Short mmCIF file of C-alpha atoms in Angstrom, two decimals:
data_model
loop_
_atom_site.label_atom_id
_atom_site.label_comp_id
_atom_site.label_asym_id
_atom_site.label_seq_id
_atom_site.Cartn_x
_atom_site.Cartn_y
_atom_site.Cartn_z
CA UNK E 1 10.87 -10.68 34.89
CA UNK E 2 7.35 -9.27 35.18
CA UNK E 3 8.70 -6.00 33.77
CA UNK E 4 9.97 -7.82 30.71
CA UNK E 5 6.65 -9.66 30.35
CA UNK E 6 4.77 -6.36 30.55
CA UNK E 7 7.00 -4.78 27.90
CA UNK E 8 6.45 -7.81 25.67
CA UNK E 9 2.70 -7.49 26.17
CA UNK E 10 2.93 -3.80 25.25
CA UNK E 11 4.79 -4.55 22.05
CA UNK E 12 3.03 -7.74 20.92
CA UNK E 13 -0.56 -7.44 22.08
CA UNK E 14 -2.12 -4.24 23.24
CA UNK E 15 -1.02 -1.07 21.64
CA UNK E 16 1.66 -2.84 19.66
CA UNK E 17 1.41 -5.43 16.92
CA UNK E 18 -1.98 -7.12 17.33
CA UNK E 19 -4.10 -4.07 18.17
CA UNK E 20 -2.39 -1.68 15.75
CA UNK E 21 -2.39 -4.09 12.81
CA UNK E 22 -6.09 -4.89 13.23
CA UNK E 23 -6.85 -1.17 13.51
CA UNK E 24 -4.63 -0.46 10.50
CA UNK E 25 -6.29 -3.14 8.36
CA UNK E 26 -9.70 -1.70 9.24
CA UNK E 27 -8.33 1.76 8.34
CA UNK E 28 -7.10 0.42 5.00
CA UNK E 29 -10.62 -0.93 4.41
CA UNK E 30 -11.95 2.58 5.16
CA UNK E 31 -9.51 3.99 2.58
CA UNK E 32 -10.70 1.55 -0.09
CA UNK E 33 -14.37 1.91 0.79
CA UNK E 34 -14.33 5.72 0.78
CA UNK E 35 -12.38 5.72 -2.51
CA UNK E 36 -15.07 3.42 -3.92
CA UNK E 37 -17.84 5.73 -2.73
CA UNK E 38 -16.05 8.71 -4.28
CA UNK E 39 -16.01 6.79 -7.59
CA UNK E 40 -19.72 5.88 -7.22
CA UNK E 41 -19.09 2.17 -6.55
CA UNK E 42 -19.98 -0.19 -3.73
CA UNK E 43 -16.46 -1.17 -2.73
CA UNK E 44 -14.99 -4.17 -0.90
CA UNK E 45 -16.50 -5.80 2.22
CA UNK E 46 -15.13 -5.04 5.71
CA UNK E 47 -13.17 -8.30 5.91
CA UNK E 48 -11.41 -7.74 2.56
CA UNK E 49 -7.98 -6.64 3.94
CA UNK E 50 -8.00 -9.67 6.29
CA UNK E 51 -8.82 -12.03 3.40
CA UNK E 52 -5.99 -10.45 1.40
CA UNK E 53 -3.47 -11.02 4.20
CA UNK E 54 -4.70 -14.60 4.82
CA UNK E 55 -4.45 -15.39 1.11
CA UNK E 56 -0.93 -13.93 0.82
CA UNK E 57 0.19 -15.94 3.86
CA UNK E 58 -0.94 -19.13 2.11
CA UNK E 59 0.98 -18.55 -1.10
CA UNK E 60 4.51 -19.58 -1.98
CA UNK E 61 7.55 -17.30 -1.69
CA UNK E 62 9.39 -16.78 -4.96
CA UNK E 63 12.90 -15.35 -4.77
CA UNK E 64 14.41 -14.06 -8.04
CA UNK E 65 17.51 -15.92 -9.23
CA UNK E 66 19.81 -12.89 -9.11
CA UNK E 67 18.44 -11.47 -5.86
CA UNK E 68 20.50 -11.24 -2.66
CA UNK E 69 18.40 -13.78 -0.80
CA UNK E 70 19.05 -12.87 2.86
CA UNK E 71 18.61 -9.13 2.39
CA UNK E 72 15.55 -9.69 0.20
CA UNK E 73 13.90 -11.77 2.95
CA UNK E 74 15.00 -9.51 5.83
CA UNK E 75 13.94 -6.14 4.38
CA UNK E 76 10.16 -6.43 5.03
CA UNK E 77 10.80 -7.61 8.60
CA UNK E 78 13.15 -4.66 9.25
CA UNK E 79 10.51 -2.26 7.94
CA UNK E 80 7.75 -3.79 10.02
CA UNK E 81 9.90 -3.81 13.18
CA UNK E 82 10.61 -0.09 12.70
CA UNK E 83 6.95 0.85 12.31
CA UNK E 84 5.99 -1.41 15.22
CA UNK E 85 8.45 0.40 17.52
CA UNK E 86 7.18 3.76 16.25
CA UNK E 87 3.55 2.79 16.95
CA UNK E 88 4.40 1.46 20.41
CA UNK E 89 6.28 4.63 21.40
CA UNK E 90 3.40 6.84 20.21
CA UNK E 91 0.73 4.72 21.94
CA UNK E 92 2.74 4.70 25.17
CA UNK E 93 2.89 8.50 25.07
CA UNK E 94 -0.88 8.58 24.65
CA UNK E 95 -1.88 5.88 27.15
CA UNK E 96 0.79 5.79 29.86
CA UNK E 97 2.29 9.30 29.41
CA UNK E 98 5.65 7.57 29.57
CA UNK E 99 8.01 9.63 27.45
CA UNK E 100 11.73 10.36 27.61
CA UNK E 101 13.68 13.46 26.63
CA UNK E 102 14.58 13.34 22.95
CA UNK E 103 11.92 10.83 21.86
CA UNK E 104 10.92 13.26 19.10
CA UNK E 105 14.32 12.59 17.52
CA UNK E 106 13.84 8.81 17.91
CA UNK E 107 10.43 9.08 16.26
CA UNK E 108 11.88 11.03 13.31
CA UNK E 109 14.47 8.29 12.79
CA UNK E 110 11.92 5.48 13.15
CA UNK E 111 9.69 7.09 10.54
CA UNK E 112 12.49 6.76 7.96
CA UNK E 113 12.93 3.02 8.65
CA UNK E 114 10.05 1.77 6.41
CA UNK E 115 11.31 3.82 3.44
CA UNK E 116 14.85 2.57 4.07
CA UNK E 117 13.55 -1.01 4.20
CA UNK E 118 11.74 -0.48 0.90
CA UNK E 119 14.96 0.85 -0.63
CA UNK E 120 16.99 -2.11 0.69
CA UNK E 121 14.40 -4.67 -0.43
CA UNK E 122 13.94 -3.09 -3.84
CA UNK E 123 17.65 -2.97 -4.55
CA UNK E 124 18.16 -6.54 -3.32
CA UNK E 125 15.54 -7.91 -5.72
CA UNK E 126 17.68 -7.38 -8.85
CA UNK E 127 14.79 -6.17 -10.98
CA UNK E 128 15.05 -3.16 -13.30
CA UNK E 129 11.56 -1.96 -12.40
CA UNK E 130 12.38 -2.23 -8.69
CA UNK E 131 15.60 -0.32 -9.34
CA UNK E 132 13.64 2.56 -10.86
CA UNK E 133 11.22 2.43 -7.93
CA UNK E 134 14.12 2.41 -5.46
CA UNK E 135 15.74 5.46 -7.01
CA UNK E 136 12.40 7.28 -6.90
CA UNK E 137 11.86 6.29 -3.26
CA UNK E 138 15.31 7.65 -2.35
CA UNK E 139 14.58 10.99 -4.03
CA UNK E 140 11.18 11.12 -2.36
CA UNK E 141 12.76 10.55 1.08
CA UNK E 142 15.24 13.36 0.40
CA UNK E 143 12.27 15.48 -0.68
CA UNK E 144 9.94 15.09 2.30
CA UNK E 145 12.37 14.80 5.19
CA UNK E 146 13.30 18.50 4.98
CA UNK E 147 9.76 19.92 5.38
CA UNK E 148 8.93 17.34 8.06
CA UNK E 149 11.89 18.40 10.22
CA UNK E 150 11.16 22.10 9.59
CA UNK E 151 7.54 21.52 10.68
CA UNK E 152 8.76 19.86 13.88
CA UNK E 153 11.06 22.84 14.52
CA UNK E 154 7.96 25.08 14.45
CA UNK E 155 6.26 22.92 17.08
CA UNK E 156 9.38 22.68 19.24
CA UNK E 157 9.86 26.48 19.06
CA UNK E 158 6.27 27.03 20.18
CA UNK E 159 6.73 24.70 23.15
CA UNK E 160 9.81 26.64 24.27
CA UNK E 161 12.41 24.13 23.11
CA UNK E 162 10.98 20.89 24.49
CA UNK E 163 12.12 17.59 22.92
CA UNK E 164 9.58 15.45 24.75
CA UNK E 165 6.51 14.00 23.05
CA UNK E 166 4.23 14.09 26.09
CA UNK E 167 5.09 17.79 26.60
CA UNK E 168 4.45 18.50 22.90
CA UNK E 169 1.12 16.66 23.20
CA UNK E 170 -0.02 19.17 25.87
CA UNK E 171 -0.17 22.08 23.41
CA UNK E 172 -2.30 22.47 20.28
CA UNK E 173 -0.14 24.34 17.74
CA UNK E 174 -2.74 23.96 15.00
CA UNK E 175 -4.71 26.88 16.52
CA UNK E 176 -2.00 29.31 15.37
CA UNK E 177 -0.95 30.46 11.90
CA UNK E 178 2.53 28.91 11.97
CA UNK E 179 1.18 25.68 13.51
CA UNK E 180 -1.50 25.42 10.81
CA UNK E 181 1.12 25.80 8.04
CA UNK E 182 3.32 23.19 9.74
CA UNK E 183 0.36 20.79 10.11
CA UNK E 184 -0.61 21.06 6.44
CA UNK E 185 2.99 20.59 5.26
CA UNK E 186 3.45 17.50 7.43
CA UNK E 187 0.12 16.14 6.22
CA UNK E 188 1.61 16.12 2.70
CA UNK E 189 4.76 14.45 4.09
CA UNK E 190 2.59 11.76 5.70
CA UNK E 191 0.84 11.29 2.36
CA UNK E 192 4.23 10.67 0.75
CA UNK E 193 5.36 8.36 3.57
CA UNK E 194 2.19 6.29 3.18
CA UNK E 195 2.92 6.02 -0.55
CA UNK E 196 -0.53 7.33 -1.50
CA UNK E 197 -1.48 9.22 -4.66
CA UNK E 198 -0.20 11.89 -5.62
CA UNK E 199 3.09 10.66 -4.11
CA UNK E 200 2.89 6.94 -5.02
CA UNK E 201 5.74 7.47 -7.46
CA UNK E 202 7.91 4.69 -6.03
CA UNK E 203 5.33 1.93 -6.45
CA UNK E 204 3.20 3.24 -9.30
CA UNK E 205 1.38 0.11 -10.45
CA UNK E 206 0.38 1.31 -13.89
CA UNK E 207 3.80 2.69 -14.77
CA UNK E 208 6.57 0.54 -13.30
CA UNK E 209 4.53 -2.51 -12.19
CA UNK E 210 4.48 -1.83 -8.41
CA UNK E 211 8.14 -0.72 -8.47
CA UNK E 212 9.88 -1.57 -5.22
CA UNK E 213 7.41 -4.33 -4.28
CA UNK E 214 7.47 -5.93 -7.73
CA UNK E 215 9.43 -9.11 -6.92
CA UNK E 216 7.77 -9.80 -3.57
CA UNK E 217 5.20 -12.58 -3.33
CA UNK E 218 3.26 -14.53 -0.75
CA UNK E 219 4.05 -14.06 2.98
CA UNK E 220 6.76 -11.45 2.30
CA UNK E 221 4.24 -9.30 0.43
CA UNK E 222 1.84 -9.86 3.33
CA UNK E 223 4.48 -8.42 5.69
CA UNK E 224 4.77 -5.32 3.48
CA UNK E 225 0.98 -4.96 3.47
CA UNK E 226 0.82 -5.29 7.27
CA UNK E 227 3.63 -2.72 7.51
CA UNK E 228 1.62 -0.28 5.41
CA UNK E 229 -1.44 -0.94 7.59
CA UNK E 230 0.63 -0.21 10.73
CA UNK E 231 1.81 3.04 9.13
CA UNK E 232 -1.79 3.98 8.48
CA UNK E 233 -2.23 4.07 12.27
CA UNK E 234 1.19 5.28 13.40
CA UNK E 235 1.58 8.30 11.10
CA UNK E 236 -1.83 9.92 11.79
CA UNK E 237 -1.16 9.20 15.48
CA UNK E 238 2.11 11.10 15.15
CA UNK E 239 0.31 14.09 13.57
CA UNK E 240 -2.30 14.02 16.36
CA UNK E 241 0.35 13.83 19.10
CA UNK E 242 2.47 16.65 17.73
CA UNK E 243 0.00 19.06 16.11
CA UNK E 244 -3.55 18.36 17.28
CA UNK E 245 -3.14 18.33 21.05
CA UNK E 246 -2.45 14.68 21.74
CA UNK E 247 -4.52 11.50 21.83
CA UNK E 248 -6.71 11.57 24.95
CA UNK E 249 -7.68 8.17 26.36
CA UNK E 250 -10.24 8.92 29.08
CA UNK E 251 -13.91 9.83 28.82
CA UNK E 252 -14.76 12.48 26.24
CA UNK E 253 -11.07 12.81 25.43
CA UNK E 254 -11.20 9.39 23.77
CA UNK E 255 -14.19 10.32 21.58
CA UNK E 256 -12.45 13.60 20.68
CA UNK E 257 -9.24 11.68 19.87
CA UNK E 258 -11.08 9.23 17.59
CA UNK E 259 -12.63 12.26 15.88
CA UNK E 260 -9.14 13.68 15.27
CA UNK E 261 -7.96 10.35 13.84
CA UNK E 262 -10.94 10.17 11.49
CA UNK E 263 -10.30 13.79 10.44
CA UNK E 264 -6.68 13.08 9.51
CA UNK E 265 -7.69 9.85 7.72
CA UNK E 266 -10.44 11.62 5.74
CA UNK E 267 -8.03 14.42 4.73
CA UNK E 268 -5.52 11.82 3.51
CA UNK E 269 -8.21 9.92 1.55
CA UNK E 270 -9.56 13.10 -0.05
CA UNK E 271 -6.08 14.19 -1.16
CA UNK E 272 -5.59 10.65 -2.50
CA UNK E 273 -8.78 10.70 -4.54
CA UNK E 274 -8.63 14.18 -6.01
CA UNK E 275 -5.08 14.26 -7.37
CA UNK E 276 -3.20 12.58 -10.20
CA UNK E 277 0.25 11.11 -9.67
CA UNK E 278 3.06 13.69 -9.89
CA UNK E 279 6.49 13.22 -11.43
CA UNK E 280 9.48 12.89 -9.11
CA UNK E 281 10.87 16.34 -10.03
CA UNK E 282 7.46 17.91 -9.37
CA UNK E 283 7.33 16.16 -5.98
CA UNK E 284 10.76 17.41 -4.94
CA UNK E 285 9.98 20.95 -6.11
CA UNK E 286 6.71 20.81 -4.18
CA UNK E 287 8.39 19.69 -0.95
CA UNK E 288 11.52 21.82 -1.08
CA UNK E 289 10.35 25.06 -2.71
CA UNK E 290 6.67 25.38 -1.74
CA UNK E 291 6.46 23.46 1.56
CA UNK E 292 9.99 24.50 2.54
CA UNK E 293 9.33 28.18 1.73
CA UNK E 294 6.04 28.21 3.64
CA UNK E 295 7.71 26.53 6.60
CA UNK E 296 10.55 29.07 6.75
CA UNK E 297 7.86 31.76 7.04
CA UNK E 298 6.15 29.64 9.71
CA UNK E 299 9.38 29.32 11.69
CA UNK E 300 9.90 33.10 11.61
CA UNK E 301 6.29 33.64 12.72
CA UNK E 302 6.67 31.08 15.51
CA UNK E 303 9.92 32.69 16.70
CA UNK E 304 8.30 36.15 16.75
CA UNK E 305 5.22 34.73 18.46
CA UNK E 306 7.11 33.01 21.27
CA UNK E 307 9.44 36.00 21.77
CA UNK E 308 6.62 38.52 22.18
CA UNK E 309 4.14 36.07 23.69
CA UNK E 310 1.60 36.26 20.81
CA UNK E 311 -0.05 32.82 20.80
CA UNK E 312 -1.96 33.03 17.53
CA UNK E 313 1.13 33.69 15.38
CA UNK X 1 -11.95 -27.07 2.60
CA UNK X 2 -8.36 -25.98 2.23
CA UNK X 3 -7.97 -22.52 3.85
CA UNK X 4 -5.54 -21.41 1.16
CA UNK X 5 -8.10 -21.97 -1.58
CA UNK X 6 -10.88 -20.46 0.54
CA UNK X 7 -9.00 -17.20 1.11
CA UNK X 8 -7.87 -17.21 -2.54
CA UNK X 9 -11.53 -17.26 -3.60
CA UNK X 10 -12.20 -14.22 -1.43
CA UNK X 11 -9.44 -12.09 -2.95
CA UNK X 12 -8.33 -13.14 -6.44
CA UNK X 13 -5.83 -10.55 -7.68
CA UNK X 14 -5.60 -10.68 -11.45
CA UNK X 15 -2.78 -10.08 -13.89
CA UNK X 16 -3.52 -9.50 -17.56
CA UNK X 17 -1.41 -11.39 -20.14
CA UNK X 18 -1.79 -10.76 -23.86
CA UNK X 19 -0.34 -13.59 -25.96
CA UNK X 20 -1.17 -12.21 -29.38
CA UNK X 21 -4.83 -11.20 -29.09
CA UNK X 22 -6.49 -8.79 -31.53
CA UNK X 23 -7.08 -6.40 -28.58
CA UNK X 24 -10.84 -6.98 -28.44
CA UNK X 25 -10.70 -9.27 -25.42
CA UNK X 26 -8.25 -6.86 -23.77
CA UNK X 27 -10.70 -3.99 -24.18
CA UNK X 28 -13.44 -6.13 -22.64
CA UNK X 29 -11.17 -6.98 -19.68
CA UNK X 30 -10.45 -3.29 -19.15
CA UNK X 31 -14.22 -2.75 -19.33
CA UNK X 32 -14.67 -5.37 -16.64
CA UNK X 33 -12.39 -3.45 -14.29
CA UNK X 34 -14.24 -0.13 -14.60
CA UNK X 35 -16.42 1.23 -11.77
CA UNK X 36 -19.56 0.15 -13.65
CA UNK X 37 -18.98 -3.52 -12.85
CA UNK X 38 -17.06 -2.80 -9.60
CA UNK X 39 -15.33 -6.17 -9.23
CA UNK X 40 -13.62 -4.89 -6.06
CA UNK X 41 -16.85 -5.98 -4.34
CA UNK X 42 -15.53 -9.54 -4.71
CA UNK X 43 -11.97 -8.57 -3.82
CA UNK X 44 -10.81 -8.73 -7.44
CA UNK X 45 -7.98 -6.27 -8.04
CA UNK X 46 -5.72 -5.67 -11.04
CA UNK X 47 -2.06 -5.93 -9.99
CA UNK X 48 1.02 -4.84 -11.89
CA UNK X 49 3.27 -7.84 -11.30
CA UNK X 50 2.63 -11.59 -11.86
CA UNK X 51 4.29 -12.28 -8.49
CA UNK X 52 1.34 -10.62 -6.74
CA UNK X 53 -1.27 -12.35 -8.91
CA UNK X 54 -3.63 -15.23 -8.09
CA UNK X 55 -5.28 -15.39 -11.49
CA UNK X 56 -3.80 -14.86 -14.93
CA UNK X 57 -6.24 -13.49 -17.49
CA UNK X 58 -4.72 -14.82 -20.72
CA UNK X 59 -6.04 -13.52 -24.04
CA UNK X 60 -5.07 -14.49 -27.58
CA UNK X 61 -3.84 -17.49 -29.50
CA UNK X 62 -0.37 -18.23 -28.19
CA UNK X 63 2.00 -17.20 -30.97
CA UNK X 64 5.46 -18.71 -31.38
CA UNK X 65 6.93 -15.48 -30.00
CA UNK X 66 4.60 -15.32 -27.00
CA UNK X 67 4.80 -18.96 -25.85
CA UNK X 68 8.14 -18.71 -23.93
CA UNK X 69 6.92 -15.50 -22.29
CA UNK X 70 3.66 -17.13 -21.22
CA UNK X 71 5.61 -20.05 -19.69
CA UNK X 72 7.90 -17.60 -17.88
CA UNK X 73 4.98 -15.58 -16.52
CA UNK X 74 3.29 -18.77 -15.32
CA UNK X 75 6.50 -19.77 -13.52
CA UNK X 76 6.74 -16.31 -11.94
CA UNK X 77 3.21 -16.48 -10.54
CA UNK X 78 3.08 -17.58 -6.91
CA UNK X 79 1.13 -20.84 -6.52
CA UNK X 80 -1.70 -21.67 -5.93
CA UNK X 81 -3.00 -19.76 -8.91
CA UNK X 82 -5.73 -20.03 -11.54
CA UNK X 83 -5.37 -19.44 -15.30
CA UNK X 84 -8.33 -17.96 -17.14
CA UNK X 85 -8.32 -18.42 -20.92
CA UNK X 86 -10.38 -15.43 -22.07
CA UNK X 87 -11.93 -15.50 -25.55
CA UNK X 88 -12.31 -18.02 -28.35
CA UNK X 89 -8.65 -17.77 -29.42
CA UNK X 90 -7.28 -18.47 -25.96
CA UNK X 91 -9.72 -21.36 -25.46
CA UNK X 92 -9.23 -23.10 -28.81
CA UNK X 93 -7.28 -20.91 -31.26
CA UNK X 94 -10.50 -19.50 -32.82
CA UNK X 95 -10.21 -18.37 -36.44
CA UNK X 96 -6.42 -18.71 -36.37
CA UNK X 97 -6.77 -22.50 -36.14
CA UNK X 98 -4.32 -23.33 -38.94
CA UNK X 99 -2.11 -20.28 -38.59
CA UNK X 100 1.60 -20.90 -39.27
CA UNK X 101 2.58 -18.76 -36.27
CA UNK X 102 0.22 -20.38 -33.75
CA UNK X 103 1.59 -22.83 -31.19
CA UNK X 104 -1.28 -22.55 -28.65
CA UNK X 105 -3.89 -22.83 -27.32
CA UNK X 106 -3.22 -21.54 -23.80
CA UNK X 107 -4.00 -24.76 -21.91
CA UNK X 108 -1.53 -26.77 -24.01
CA UNK X 109 1.33 -24.36 -23.26
CA UNK X 110 0.53 -24.15 -19.54
CA UNK X 111 0.11 -27.92 -19.17
CA UNK X 112 3.53 -28.46 -20.75
CA UNK X 113 5.17 -27.01 -17.64
CA UNK X 114 2.52 -27.77 -14.99
CA UNK X 115 0.17 -30.71 -15.72
CA UNK X 116 -1.88 -29.94 -12.59
CA UNK X 117 -2.58 -26.30 -13.47
CA UNK X 118 -6.10 -25.03 -12.81
CA UNK X 119 -7.43 -23.64 -16.11
CA UNK X 120 -10.86 -22.07 -16.67
CA UNK X 121 -12.29 -21.17 -20.08
CA UNK X 122 -14.43 -18.14 -20.95
CA UNK X 123 -15.36 -18.44 -24.66
CA UNK X 124 -16.71 -15.63 -26.80
CA UNK X 125 -15.38 -13.31 -29.50
CA UNK X 126 -14.98 -11.22 -27.43
CA UNK X 127 -16.75 -12.40 -24.23
CA UNK X 128 -18.83 -9.70 -22.56
CA UNK X 129 -17.76 -8.52 -19.08
CA UNK X 130 -20.91 -10.23 -17.74
CA UNK X 131 -19.76 -13.51 -19.32
CA UNK X 132 -16.35 -13.11 -17.67
CA UNK X 133 -17.94 -12.50 -14.26
CA UNK X 134 -20.10 -15.61 -14.79
CA UNK X 135 -17.03 -17.62 -15.79
CA UNK X 136 -15.00 -16.45 -12.81
CA UNK X 137 -17.85 -17.19 -10.39
CA UNK X 138 -18.39 -20.68 -11.84
CA UNK X 139 -14.67 -21.46 -11.80
CA UNK X 140 -14.23 -20.27 -8.22
CA UNK X 141 -17.29 -22.22 -7.01
CA UNK X 142 -15.86 -25.55 -8.18
CA UNK X 143 -12.36 -24.97 -6.79
#
């Protein structure tokens, strides 16, 4: 019984829902504030994301007449549950070192859940704009999953074939050539997963009126926003765990880990603010041809490096 | 105070509706959303869908063609929401007062489907962005 209570505490309060969503909302404020500073503005106050969520929770839910009601209502909850599990697994690896063999595979699957939920919700809403957004989201998922898995193969090769997150967190592959290429490619994949410019094709507000999220209002939209805030914590945490030597939680390790998180966040924000939106064909070409090609080279380098014991390759 | 209204005042997301304006008010609204005025300081954000919106910025006399669309957009907006009639035409038909194609003004059309709608007026031809900020602040302070 106490075990179950502890697990519930893990998921609901500490590294899970409450902590991660507050951290994610603060991170989303950082994204907006830094974007504002880049554009020479003042930007929103610190509490702005919390006001937004509170306001959305107080509004009414409108369901389109032709929408499949149950799926439409369930999709945001499915997406948020997936990201919540992902965040909890990653935090547990960092804090309690409790990992199991093959959790890398679980994490890869969980990272697809939010995109899948967006696709389900968008198609259930019976809106032509959402349909366009859904088709773009599907193509984008097909685009970025390939380089992400290739980048993980580089890391797994360098660790000698380990499929365990806490073992992967022991090494720092970013100090080698192949690891650096893999880190950069997965940074772009994270950008696309977060739905940030230049890969915000699926919910481009100026073009297809927020695409997949178009028909959502009130509390359901708030759930989507909280899901995106959770992703803003979980995905950089994933990059830190796999590529940047893990998230230390004691003493100077904690300060160093926060520094790594800020570094990843700043890189994401700078890419967001210095690029225009790309078309879907450009995005797929970028992920498959350029990222994929670079990653094949990285895999060959990593294989040579581990075979001959050259660490910097 | 009602917490719904209080949080709405802190983050009014706006949706822009043109019901037959001459484009002058629209240009001024776009001006308002530029970094120079930086309305994101007050949490104001332009959204792409009326379902996300808390405030409708309506410009133009409501023409016979636009009236059903305006009603539909108002129905699609999640309540509670505020309607801003921007410009002389939207407030009281302006120079198109006796036009054969005019069925407005905005408040008449909105009140047909929701008598309790909250409507604020920002007159001017076109109103300056500063006037719109003043109007929004005054409207939100009496909510």
